[in-house]
């Protein structure tokens, strides 16, 4: 009876060790697969990168002509309306003097050779748009009182407020691209620089002349693009491939040294443009694979699995 019991126990032990030896490789294989982080990869590419800054530019009429009364009297006629265009020398207002209004035609009745009307015609000193109309027909005005403001069409421009520290990026006769609300694009040229700087914002006005067939209203705010630097055909990576520390003083990428291992590779980056970043060093080859997603939190020599 005892040898039979010993035989049964020995068989059970052999069966137990046999099952354990079969299961062990499967567990190790599952653990190895589970430790691989799924990632996607990219390669270095040559791109033209532009480093720029967008600033605000406001449309203005730099020259305004002020029409004023030349005598005390009553406005008999107004030959314009707000927003209308007038030409230089065009009669805009007709004023009848206070004396002529009071006397009427009495002098002409007494002496027919004395042709007295007492009517003064106020002519436009320059061509432009009526942007301010202070009086209408029948109003009494005094000598020197403002009647209207004419914005000189030829003086139309955009004034861009440029931070003074960026002054080196903008020169006279430099082209500037403007984007108007609604998507219209214009190309202007820097014609002059304001001789003063705003005390609070420390910005300097840049006058940008534009050629446009469309009538652009005053005080329209456009977006002016200033190009700081341009890199044609430079090595770049997607911004998502670049990792950094909390203080953004160190930058690196995760580079694959084989199909399943990614290593931490420090990089020196240049300018950024859109979703691309210039890589100054090291010099990656076209066959180097760089992790672009799934790279956050990966340790050096991490195990990865490339997915589509």
PDB file of C-alpha atoms in Angstrom:
ATOM      1  CA  UNK A   1       0.000   0.000   0.000  1.00  0.00           C
ATOM      2  CA  UNK A   2       2.836   2.435   0.858  1.00  0.00           C
ATOM      3  CA  UNK A   3       4.746   2.019  -2.475  1.00  0.00           C
ATOM      4  CA  UNK A   4       1.510   2.719  -4.356  1.00  0.00           C
ATOM      5  CA  UNK A   5       0.944   5.990  -2.405  1.00  0.00           C
ATOM      6  CA  UNK A   6       4.556   7.046  -3.076  1.00  0.00           C
ATOM      7  CA  UNK A   7       4.076   6.401  -6.782  1.00  0.00           C
ATOM      8  CA  UNK A   8       0.947   8.547  -6.919  1.00  0.00           C
ATOM      9  CA  UNK A   9       2.676  11.455  -5.145  1.00  0.00           C
ATOM     10  CA  UNK A  10       5.640  11.246  -7.530  1.00  0.00           C
ATOM     11  CA  UNK A  11       3.295  11.336 -10.542  1.00  0.00           C
ATOM     12  CA  UNK A  12       1.516  14.414  -9.196  1.00  0.00           C
ATOM     13  CA  UNK A  13       4.825  16.237  -8.633  1.00  0.00           C
ATOM     14  CA  UNK A  14       5.983  15.443 -12.146  1.00  0.00           C
ATOM     15  CA  UNK A  15       2.681  16.707 -13.602  1.00  0.00           C
ATOM     16  CA  UNK A  16       2.914  19.925 -11.576  1.00  0.00           C
ATOM     17  CA  UNK A  17       6.491  20.691 -12.698  1.00  0.00           C
ATOM     18  CA  UNK A  18       5.573  19.869 -16.273  1.00  0.00           C
ATOM     19  CA  UNK A  19       2.661  22.368 -16.295  1.00  0.00           C
ATOM     20  CA  UNK A  20       4.792  25.046 -14.662  1.00  0.00           C
ATOM     21  CA  UNK A  21       7.577  24.641 -17.208  1.00  0.00           C
ATOM     22  CA  UNK A  22       5.061  24.988 -20.062  1.00  0.00           C
ATOM     23  CA  UNK A  23       3.354  28.087 -18.642  1.00  0.00           C
ATOM     24  CA  UNK A  24       6.544  29.983 -17.771  1.00  0.00           C
ATOM     25  CA  UNK A  25       7.654  30.929 -21.321  1.00  0.00           C
ATOM     26  CA  UNK A  26       4.141  32.134 -22.162  1.00  0.00           C
ATOM     27  CA  UNK A  27       4.109  34.480 -19.141  1.00  0.00           C
ATOM     28  CA  UNK A  28       7.513  35.890 -20.026  1.00  0.00           C
ATOM     29  CA  UNK A  29       6.428  36.441 -23.615  1.00  0.00           C
ATOM     30  CA  UNK A  30       3.256  38.264 -22.537  1.00  0.00           C
ATOM     31  CA  UNK A  31       5.262  40.492 -20.190  1.00  0.00           C
ATOM     32  CA  UNK A  32       7.695  41.357 -22.951  1.00  0.00           C
ATOM     33  CA  UNK A  33       4.877  42.323 -25.328  1.00  0.00           C
ATOM     34  CA  UNK A  34       3.101  44.324 -22.604  1.00  0.00           C
ATOM     35  CA  UNK A  35       6.269  46.375 -21.888  1.00  0.00           C
ATOM     36  CA  UNK A  36       6.453  47.727 -25.452  1.00  0.00           C
ATOM     37  CA  UNK A  37       4.904  51.193 -25.918  1.00  0.00           C
ATOM     38  CA  UNK A  38       2.991  51.667 -29.187  1.00  0.00           C
ATOM     39  CA  UNK A  39       4.447  54.621 -31.145  1.00  0.00           C
ATOM     40  CA  UNK A  40       4.420  56.216 -34.562  1.00  0.00           C
ATOM     41  CA  UNK A  41       7.593  57.450 -36.237  1.00  0.00           C
ATOM     42  CA  UNK A  42       8.710  60.067 -38.730  1.00  0.00           C
ATOM     43  CA  UNK A  43      11.906  61.042 -40.517  1.00  0.00           C
ATOM     44  CA  UNK A  44      13.858  64.253 -40.952  1.00  0.00           C
ATOM     45  CA  UNK A  45      12.840  66.438 -43.902  1.00  0.00           C
ATOM     46  CA  UNK A  46      14.092  69.579 -45.621  1.00  0.00           C
ATOM     47  CA  UNK A  47      11.688  72.512 -45.303  1.00  0.00           C
ATOM     48  CA  UNK A  48      11.610  76.243 -45.851  1.00  0.00           C
ATOM     49  CA  UNK A  49      10.907  77.764 -42.447  1.00  0.00           C
ATOM     50  CA  UNK A  50       9.996  81.406 -41.845  1.00  0.00           C
ATOM     51  CA  UNK A  51      10.135  83.049 -38.453  1.00  0.00           C
ATOM     52  CA  UNK A  52       7.633  85.900 -38.377  1.00  0.00           C
ATOM     53  CA  UNK A  53       5.527  88.012 -36.052  1.00  0.00           C
ATOM     54  CA  UNK A  54       2.037  89.418 -36.653  1.00  0.00           C
ATOM     55  CA  UNK A  55       1.319  92.993 -35.593  1.00  0.00           C
ATOM     56  CA  UNK A  56      -1.677  95.319 -35.842  1.00  0.00           C
ATOM     57  CA  UNK A  57      -1.882  98.048 -38.480  1.00  0.00           C
ATOM     58  CA  UNK A  58      -4.682 100.655 -38.577  1.00  0.00           C
ATOM     59  CA  UNK A  59      -5.884 102.432 -41.714  1.00  0.00           C
ATOM     60  CA  UNK A  60      -5.725 106.229 -41.539  1.00  0.00           C
ATOM     61  CA  UNK A  61      -5.823 109.345 -43.689  1.00  0.00           C
ATOM     62  CA  UNK A  62      -2.588 111.096 -42.807  1.00  0.00           C
ATOM     63  CA  UNK A  63      -3.666 114.424 -44.332  1.00  0.00           C
ATOM     64  CA  UNK A  64      -6.946 116.137 -43.440  1.00  0.00           C
ATOM     65  CA  UNK A  65      -8.179 119.471 -44.833  1.00  0.00           C
ATOM     66  CA  UNK A  66     -10.416 121.633 -42.655  1.00  0.00           C
ATOM     67  CA  UNK A  67     -13.010 123.799 -44.381  1.00  0.00           C
ATOM     68  CA  UNK A  68     -13.858 126.972 -42.437  1.00  0.00           C
ATOM     69  CA  UNK A  69     -16.274 129.860 -42.864  1.00  0.00           C
ATOM     70  CA  UNK A  70     -14.755 133.094 -44.207  1.00  0.00           C
ATOM     71  CA  UNK A  71     -17.487 135.413 -42.887  1.00  0.00           C
ATOM     72  CA  UNK A  72     -20.329 135.648 -40.393  1.00  0.00           C
ATOM     73  CA  UNK A  73     -23.505 134.538 -42.059  1.00  0.00           C
ATOM     74  CA  UNK A  74     -26.022 131.867 -42.940  1.00  0.00           C
ATOM     75  CA  UNK A  75     -25.348 128.731 -44.952  1.00  0.00           C
ATOM     76  CA  UNK A  76     -27.436 128.957 -48.101  1.00  0.00           C
ATOM     77  CA  UNK A  77     -26.409 125.730 -49.766  1.00  0.00           C
ATOM     78  CA  UNK A  78     -24.455 122.553 -49.014  1.00  0.00           C
ATOM     79  CA  UNK A  79     -23.262 120.696 -52.113  1.00  0.00           C
ATOM     80  CA  UNK A  80     -22.067 117.507 -50.450  1.00  0.00           C
ATOM     81  CA  UNK A  81     -22.917 114.817 -47.918  1.00  0.00           C
ATOM     82  CA  UNK A  82     -21.002 112.835 -45.347  1.00  0.00           C
ATOM     83  CA  UNK A  83     -18.816 110.259 -47.074  1.00  0.00           C
ATOM     84  CA  UNK A  84     -18.993 111.876 -50.522  1.00  0.00           C
ATOM     85  CA  UNK A  85     -15.909 112.537 -52.614  1.00  0.00           C
ATOM     86  CA  UNK A  86     -15.102 116.148 -53.544  1.00  0.00           C
ATOM     87  CA  UNK A  87     -12.468 117.495 -55.919  1.00  0.00           C
ATOM     88  CA  UNK A  88     -10.062 120.315 -55.245  1.00  0.00           C
ATOM     89  CA  UNK A  89     -11.617 123.715 -56.104  1.00  0.00           C
ATOM     90  CA  UNK A  90     -15.179 122.370 -56.017  1.00  0.00           C
ATOM     91  CA  UNK A  91     -17.731 124.658 -54.320  1.00  0.00           C
ATOM     92  CA  UNK A  92     -18.921 122.838 -51.217  1.00  0.00           C
ATOM     93  CA  UNK A  93     -20.654 125.581 -49.171  1.00  0.00           C
ATOM     94  CA  UNK A  94     -22.399 128.821 -50.078  1.00  0.00           C
ATOM     95  CA  UNK A  95     -22.643 131.409 -47.271  1.00  0.00           C
ATOM     96  CA  UNK A  96     -24.699 134.619 -47.304  1.00  0.00           C
ATOM     97  CA  UNK A  97     -23.282 137.225 -44.964  1.00  0.00           C
ATOM     98  CA  UNK A  98     -25.252 138.523 -42.032  1.00  0.00           C
ATOM     99  CA  UNK A  99     -25.293 142.035 -43.536  1.00  0.00           C
ATOM    100  CA  UNK A 100     -26.577 140.801 -46.899  1.00  0.00           C
ATOM    101  CA  UNK A 101     -29.270 138.794 -45.149  1.00  0.00           C
ATOM    102  CA  UNK A 102     -30.397 141.923 -43.295  1.00  0.00           C
ATOM    103  CA  UNK A 103     -30.147 144.475 -46.125  1.00  0.00           C
ATOM    104  CA  UNK A 104     -31.402 142.194 -48.881  1.00  0.00           C
ATOM    105  CA  UNK A 105     -31.565 143.902 -52.314  1.00  0.00           C
ATOM    106  CA  UNK A 106     -31.949 147.438 -50.929  1.00  0.00           C
ATOM    107  CA  UNK A 107     -28.537 148.564 -52.193  1.00  0.00           C
ATOM    108  CA  UNK A 108     -29.177 147.214 -55.685  1.00  0.00           C
ATOM    109  CA  UNK A 109     -32.493 149.075 -55.801  1.00  0.00           C
ATOM    110  CA  UNK A 110     -30.793 152.367 -54.882  1.00  0.00           C
ATOM    111  CA  UNK A 111     -27.934 151.866 -57.351  1.00  0.00           C
ATOM    112  CA  UNK A 112     -28.389 149.357 -60.149  1.00  0.00           C
ATOM    113  CA  UNK A 113     -24.712 149.587 -61.100  1.00  0.00           C
ATOM    114  CA  UNK A 114     -23.664 148.305 -57.688  1.00  0.00           C
ATOM    115  CA  UNK A 115     -24.038 144.544 -57.895  1.00  0.00           C
ATOM    116  CA  UNK A 116     -24.013 143.349 -54.303  1.00  0.00           C
ATOM    117  CA  UNK A 117     -24.998 139.818 -53.357  1.00  0.00           C
ATOM    118  CA  UNK A 118     -23.107 139.167 -50.107  1.00  0.00           C
ATOM    119  CA  UNK A 119     -22.718 135.493 -51.090  1.00  0.00           C
ATOM    120  CA  UNK A 120     -19.418 133.703 -50.410  1.00  0.00           C
ATOM    121  CA  UNK A 121     -18.489 130.375 -51.921  1.00  0.00           C
ATOM    122  CA  UNK A 122     -16.338 127.997 -49.856  1.00  0.00           C
ATOM    123  CA  UNK A 123     -14.283 125.716 -52.109  1.00  0.00           C
ATOM    124  CA  UNK A 124     -12.553 122.460 -51.267  1.00  0.00           C
ATOM    125  CA  UNK A 125      -8.837 123.023 -50.556  1.00  0.00           C
ATOM    126  CA  UNK A 126      -8.021 119.476 -51.690  1.00  0.00           C
ATOM    127  CA  UNK A 127      -9.521 116.288 -53.098  1.00  0.00           C
ATOM    128  CA  UNK A 128     -10.852 113.661 -50.736  1.00  0.00           C
ATOM    129  CA  UNK A 129     -13.792 112.305 -48.782  1.00  0.00           C
ATOM    130  CA  UNK A 130     -16.040 114.277 -46.458  1.00  0.00           C
ATOM    131  CA  UNK A 131     -15.408 112.514 -43.158  1.00  0.00           C
ATOM    132  CA  UNK A 132     -16.920 115.193 -40.930  1.00  0.00           C
ATOM    133  CA  UNK A 133     -19.796 117.582 -41.695  1.00  0.00           C
ATOM    134  CA  UNK A 134     -20.443 120.138 -38.969  1.00  0.00           C
ATOM    135  CA  UNK A 135     -23.231 122.303 -40.457  1.00  0.00           C
ATOM    136  CA  UNK A 136     -26.219 122.077 -42.747  1.00  0.00           C
ATOM    137  CA  UNK A 137     -28.270 124.515 -44.798  1.00  0.00           C
ATOM    138  CA  UNK A 138     -29.723 127.361 -42.745  1.00  0.00           C
ATOM    139  CA  UNK A 139     -27.156 127.230 -39.935  1.00  0.00           C
ATOM    140  CA  UNK A 140     -25.593 130.460 -38.741  1.00  0.00           C
ATOM    141  CA  UNK A 141     -21.800 130.323 -38.648  1.00  0.00           C
ATOM    142  CA  UNK A 142     -19.116 132.699 -37.539  1.00  0.00           C
ATOM    143  CA  UNK A 143     -15.941 133.665 -39.337  1.00  0.00           C
ATOM    144  CA  UNK A 144     -13.320 130.892 -38.935  1.00  0.00           C
ATOM    145  CA  UNK A 145     -15.794 128.273 -37.721  1.00  0.00           C
ATOM    146  CA  UNK A 146     -15.178 124.733 -38.980  1.00  0.00           C
ATOM    147  CA  UNK A 147     -17.665 123.550 -41.594  1.00  0.00           C
ATOM    148  CA  UNK A 148     -16.317 120.148 -42.673  1.00  0.00           C
ATOM    149  CA  UNK A 149     -13.272 117.904 -42.745  1.00  0.00           C
ATOM    150  CA  UNK A 150     -11.915 116.453 -45.985  1.00  0.00           C
ATOM    151  CA  UNK A 151      -9.702 113.371 -45.710  1.00  0.00           C
ATOM    152  CA  UNK A 152      -7.122 113.471 -48.473  1.00  0.00           C
ATOM    153  CA  UNK A 153      -7.448 110.285 -50.514  1.00  0.00           C
ATOM    154  CA  UNK A 154      -3.817 110.374 -51.639  1.00  0.00           C
ATOM    155  CA  UNK A 155      -2.652 110.303 -48.005  1.00  0.00           C
ATOM    156  CA  UNK A 156      -4.340 106.961 -47.205  1.00  0.00           C
ATOM    157  CA  UNK A 157      -2.037 104.454 -45.482  1.00  0.00           C
ATOM    158  CA  UNK A 158      -1.792 101.876 -42.724  1.00  0.00           C
ATOM    159  CA  UNK A 159       0.111 102.728 -39.553  1.00  0.00           C
ATOM    160  CA  UNK A 160       1.709  99.696 -37.909  1.00  0.00           C
ATOM    161  CA  UNK A 161       2.744  99.871 -34.251  1.00  0.00           C
ATOM    162  CA  UNK A 162       6.152  98.186 -34.082  1.00  0.00           C
ATOM    163  CA  UNK A 163       7.816  97.362 -30.722  1.00  0.00           C
ATOM    164  CA  UNK A 164      11.030  99.332 -30.657  1.00  0.00           C
ATOM    165  CA  UNK A 165      13.172  96.261 -29.927  1.00  0.00           C
ATOM    166  CA  UNK A 166      12.084  94.875 -33.328  1.00  0.00           C
ATOM    167  CA  UNK A 167      13.162  97.998 -35.205  1.00  0.00           C
ATOM    168  CA  UNK A 168      16.039  96.127 -36.901  1.00  0.00           C
ATOM    169  CA  UNK A 169      13.583  93.889 -38.739  1.00  0.00           C
ATOM    170  CA  UNK A 170      11.831  96.750 -40.580  1.00  0.00           C
ATOM    171  CA  UNK A 171      13.516  99.117 -43.042  1.00  0.00           C
ATOM    172  CA  UNK A 172      12.264 101.837 -45.385  1.00  0.00           C
ATOM    173  CA  UNK A 173      10.843 100.527 -48.693  1.00  0.00           C
ATOM    174  CA  UNK A 174      10.467  97.052 -47.173  1.00  0.00           C
ATOM    175  CA  UNK A 175       7.484  95.001 -48.336  1.00  0.00           C
ATOM    176  CA  UNK A 176       4.885  94.132 -45.705  1.00  0.00           C
ATOM    177  CA  UNK A 177       2.012  91.684 -46.167  1.00  0.00           C
ATOM    178  CA  UNK A 178      -1.352  92.818 -44.797  1.00  0.00           C
ATOM    179  CA  UNK A 179      -4.352  90.617 -44.047  1.00  0.00           C
ATOM    180  CA  UNK A 180      -7.666  92.468 -43.814  1.00  0.00           C
ATOM    181  CA  UNK A 181     -10.737  91.246 -41.929  1.00  0.00           C
ATOM    182  CA  UNK A 182     -12.583  88.973 -44.332  1.00  0.00           C
ATOM    183  CA  UNK A 183      -9.441  87.437 -45.808  1.00  0.00           C
ATOM    184  CA  UNK A 184      -8.375  90.090 -48.345  1.00  0.00           C
ATOM    185  CA  UNK A 185      -4.588  90.245 -48.724  1.00  0.00           C
ATOM    186  CA  UNK A 186      -2.581  93.336 -49.637  1.00  0.00           C
ATOM    187  CA  UNK A 187       1.099  94.019 -50.153  1.00  0.00           C
ATOM    188  CA  UNK A 188       2.318  97.331 -48.813  1.00  0.00           C
ATOM    189  CA  UNK A 189       5.623  99.147 -48.578  1.00  0.00           C
ATOM    190  CA  UNK A 190       7.088 100.972 -45.597  1.00  0.00           C
ATOM    191  CA  UNK A 191       7.238 104.618 -46.702  1.00  0.00           C
ATOM    192  CA  UNK A 192       8.206 106.438 -43.509  1.00  0.00           C
ATOM    193  CA  UNK A 193       8.746 106.081 -39.783  1.00  0.00           C
ATOM    194  CA  UNK A 194       7.062 108.165 -37.104  1.00  0.00           C
ATOM    195  CA  UNK A 195       9.608 110.281 -35.181  1.00  0.00           C
ATOM    196  CA  UNK A 196       8.220 109.386 -31.744  1.00  0.00           C
ATOM    197  CA  UNK A 197       7.592 106.337 -29.562  1.00  0.00           C
ATOM    198  CA  UNK A 198       4.492 105.724 -27.463  1.00  0.00           C
ATOM    199  CA  UNK A 199       5.362 106.236 -23.810  1.00  0.00           C
ATOM    200  CA  UNK A 200       3.346 103.312 -22.414  1.00  0.00           C
ATOM    201  CA  UNK A 201       3.661 100.616 -25.082  1.00  0.00           C
ATOM    202  CA  UNK A 202       7.115 101.650 -26.378  1.00  0.00           C
ATOM    203  CA  UNK A 203       5.990 101.119 -29.961  1.00  0.00           C
ATOM    204  CA  UNK A 204       6.901 103.193 -33.001  1.00  0.00           C
ATOM    205  CA  UNK A 205       4.522 103.930 -35.869  1.00  0.00           C
ATOM    206  CA  UNK A 206       5.465 102.638 -39.329  1.00  0.00           C
ATOM    207  CA  UNK A 207       3.600 104.132 -42.304  1.00  0.00           C
ATOM    208  CA  UNK A 208       2.712 101.460 -44.875  1.00  0.00           C
ATOM    209  CA  UNK A 209       1.468 102.593 -48.293  1.00  0.00           C
ATOM    210  CA  UNK A 210      -0.789 100.198 -50.209  1.00  0.00           C
ATOM    211  CA  UNK A 211      -2.239 100.066 -53.701  1.00  0.00           C
ATOM    212  CA  UNK A 212      -5.820  98.877 -53.649  1.00  0.00           C
ATOM    213  CA  UNK A 213      -8.648  99.385 -56.096  1.00  0.00           C
ATOM    214  CA  UNK A 214     -11.189  98.846 -53.305  1.00  0.00           C
ATOM    215  CA  UNK A 215     -12.155 101.676 -51.007  1.00  0.00           C
ATOM    216  CA  UNK A 216     -10.784 100.866 -47.562  1.00  0.00           C
ATOM    217  CA  UNK A 217     -12.414 102.736 -44.660  1.00  0.00           C
ATOM    218  CA  UNK A 218     -10.471 104.570 -41.994  1.00  0.00           C
ATOM    219  CA  UNK A 219      -9.739 102.897 -38.631  1.00  0.00           C
ATOM    220  CA  UNK A 220      -9.777  99.387 -40.106  1.00  0.00           C
ATOM    221  CA  UNK A 221      -7.422  97.102 -38.161  1.00  0.00           C
ATOM    222  CA  UNK A 222      -5.390  94.720 -40.341  1.00  0.00           C
ATOM    223  CA  UNK A 223      -2.781  92.086 -39.493  1.00  0.00           C
ATOM    224  CA  UNK A 224       0.732  92.973 -40.663  1.00  0.00           C
ATOM    225  CA  UNK A 225       3.275  90.162 -40.955  1.00  0.00           C
ATOM    226  CA  UNK A 226       6.944  90.978 -40.278  1.00  0.00           C
ATOM    227  CA  UNK A 227       9.498  88.350 -41.332  1.00  0.00           C
ATOM    228  CA  UNK A 228      12.310  88.056 -38.793  1.00  0.00           C
ATOM    229  CA  UNK A 229      14.309  85.285 -40.492  1.00  0.00           C
ATOM    230  CA  UNK A 230      13.964  82.696 -43.248  1.00  0.00           C
ATOM    231  CA  UNK A 231      15.620  79.285 -43.583  1.00  0.00           C
ATOM    232  CA  UNK A 232      15.300  77.681 -47.031  1.00  0.00           C
ATOM    233  CA  UNK A 233      15.915  73.912 -47.240  1.00  0.00           C
ATOM    234  CA  UNK A 234      16.697  73.353 -43.565  1.00  0.00           C
ATOM    235  CA  UNK A 235      16.337  70.097 -41.597  1.00  0.00           C
ATOM    236  CA  UNK A 236      13.133  70.001 -39.582  1.00  0.00           C
ATOM    237  CA  UNK A 237      10.885  67.718 -37.544  1.00  0.00           C
ATOM    238  CA  UNK A 238       7.246  67.958 -36.456  1.00  0.00           C
ATOM    239  CA  UNK A 239       6.807  69.923 -33.236  1.00  0.00           C
ATOM    240  CA  UNK A 240       5.231  66.843 -31.587  1.00  0.00           C
ATOM    241  CA  UNK A 241       8.537  64.963 -31.912  1.00  0.00           C
ATOM    242  CA  UNK A 242      10.416  67.463 -29.721  1.00  0.00           C
ATOM    243  CA  UNK A 243      10.431  66.855 -25.953  1.00  0.00           C
ATOM    244  CA  UNK A 244      11.658  69.264 -23.295  1.00  0.00           C
ATOM    245  CA  UNK A 245      12.097  69.656 -19.554  1.00  0.00           C
ATOM    246  CA  UNK A 246       9.934  71.808 -17.290  1.00  0.00           C
ATOM    247  CA  UNK A 247      12.107  74.903 -17.732  1.00  0.00           C
ATOM    248  CA  UNK A 248      12.441  74.373 -21.488  1.00  0.00           C
ATOM    249  CA  UNK A 249      16.209  74.568 -21.310  1.00  0.00           C
ATOM    250  CA  UNK A 250      16.880  71.089 -22.713  1.00  0.00           C
ATOM    251  CA  UNK A 251      15.365  69.460 -25.789  1.00  0.00           C
ATOM    252  CA  UNK A 252      15.545  65.908 -27.084  1.00  0.00           C
ATOM    253  CA  UNK A 253      13.905  63.354 -29.365  1.00  0.00           C
ATOM    254  CA  UNK A 254      13.406  59.601 -29.078  1.00  0.00           C
ATOM    255  CA  UNK A 255      15.387  57.966 -31.883  1.00  0.00           C
ATOM    256  CA  UNK A 256      15.039  54.309 -32.832  1.00  0.00           C
ATOM    257  CA  UNK A 257      18.299  52.341 -32.852  1.00  0.00           C
ATOM    258  CA  UNK A 258      16.454  49.166 -33.828  1.00  0.00           C
ATOM    259  CA  UNK A 259      12.804  48.286 -34.550  1.00  0.00           C
ATOM    260  CA  UNK A 260      11.975  47.938 -30.833  1.00  0.00           C
ATOM    261  CA  UNK A 261      14.325  50.288 -28.947  1.00  0.00           C
ATOM    262  CA  UNK A 262      14.199  54.106 -28.724  1.00  0.00           C
ATOM    263  CA  UNK A 263      16.989  56.136 -27.137  1.00  0.00           C
ATOM    264  CA  UNK A 264      16.991  59.690 -25.837  1.00  0.00           C
ATOM    265  CA  UNK A 265      18.891  61.964 -28.249  1.00  0.00           C
ATOM    266  CA  UNK A 266      19.546  65.619 -27.246  1.00  0.00           C
ATOM    267  CA  UNK A 267      18.925  68.152 -30.025  1.00  0.00           C
ATOM    268  CA  UNK A 268      19.546  71.849 -30.620  1.00  0.00           C
ATOM    269  CA  UNK A 269      16.554  73.474 -32.226  1.00  0.00           C
ATOM    270  CA  UNK A 270      16.353  76.604 -34.357  1.00  0.00           C
ATOM    271  CA  UNK A 271      13.314  78.562 -35.474  1.00  0.00           C
ATOM    272  CA  UNK A 272       9.736  77.311 -35.344  1.00  0.00           C
ATOM    273  CA  UNK A 273       7.236  77.794 -38.131  1.00  0.00           C
ATOM    274  CA  UNK A 274       3.746  76.377 -37.852  1.00  0.00           C
ATOM    275  CA  UNK A 275       4.056  72.743 -36.736  1.00  0.00           C
ATOM    276  CA  UNK A 276       7.698  72.368 -37.863  1.00  0.00           C
ATOM    277  CA  UNK A 277      10.876  72.919 -35.824  1.00  0.00           C
ATOM    278  CA  UNK A 278      14.345  73.448 -37.264  1.00  0.00           C
ATOM    279  CA  UNK A 279      16.966  70.957 -36.021  1.00  0.00           C
ATOM    280  CA  UNK A 280      20.462  72.463 -35.921  1.00  0.00           C
ATOM    281  CA  UNK A 281      22.191  69.457 -34.361  1.00  0.00           C
ATOM    282  CA  UNK A 282      22.751  66.552 -34.533  1.00  0.00           C
ATOM    283  CA  UNK A 283      22.631  65.831 -38.258  1.00  0.00           C
ATOM    284  CA  UNK A 284      20.041  63.097 -38.736  1.00  0.00           C
ATOM    285  CA  UNK A 285      20.063  60.969 -41.870  1.00  0.00           C
ATOM    286  CA  UNK A 286      17.016  60.397 -44.051  1.00  0.00           C
ATOM    287  CA  UNK A 287      16.739  56.824 -42.742  1.00  0.00           C
ATOM    288  CA  UNK A 288      16.711  57.713 -39.033  1.00  0.00           C
ATOM    289  CA  UNK A 289      13.347  57.046 -37.425  1.00  0.00           C
ATOM    290  CA  UNK A 290      12.133  59.550 -34.812  1.00  0.00           C
ATOM    291  CA  UNK A 291       9.189  58.857 -32.516  1.00  0.00           C
ATOM    292  CA  UNK A 292       6.461  61.427 -33.158  1.00  0.00           C
ATOM    293  CA  UNK A 293       3.579  60.098 -31.028  1.00  0.00           C
ATOM    294  CA  UNK A 294       3.621  58.002 -27.881  1.00  0.00           C
ATOM    295  CA  UNK A 295       6.968  59.551 -26.949  1.00  0.00           C
ATOM    296  CA  UNK A 296       5.810  61.465 -23.871  1.00  0.00           C
ATOM    297  CA  UNK A 297       7.273  59.988 -20.688  1.00  0.00           C
ATOM    298  CA  UNK A 298       9.469  57.430 -22.464  1.00  0.00           C
ATOM    299  CA  UNK A 299      12.685  56.620 -20.646  1.00  0.00           C
ATOM    300  CA  UNK A 300      16.053  56.225 -22.334  1.00  0.00           C
ATOM    301  CA  UNK A 301      16.368  52.906 -24.216  1.00  0.00           C
ATOM    302  CA  UNK A 302      12.617  52.351 -23.969  1.00  0.00           C
ATOM    303  CA  UNK A 303      11.004  49.356 -25.600  1.00  0.00           C
ATOM    304  CA  UNK A 304       8.555  50.408 -28.292  1.00  0.00           C
ATOM    305  CA  UNK A 305       6.334  48.943 -30.938  1.00  0.00           C
ATOM    306  CA  UNK A 306       5.791  50.795 -34.217  1.00  0.00           C
ATOM    307  CA  UNK A 307       2.143  51.058 -35.224  1.00  0.00           C
ATOM    308  CA  UNK A 308       0.569  52.590 -38.276  1.00  0.00           C
TER     309      UNK A 308
END
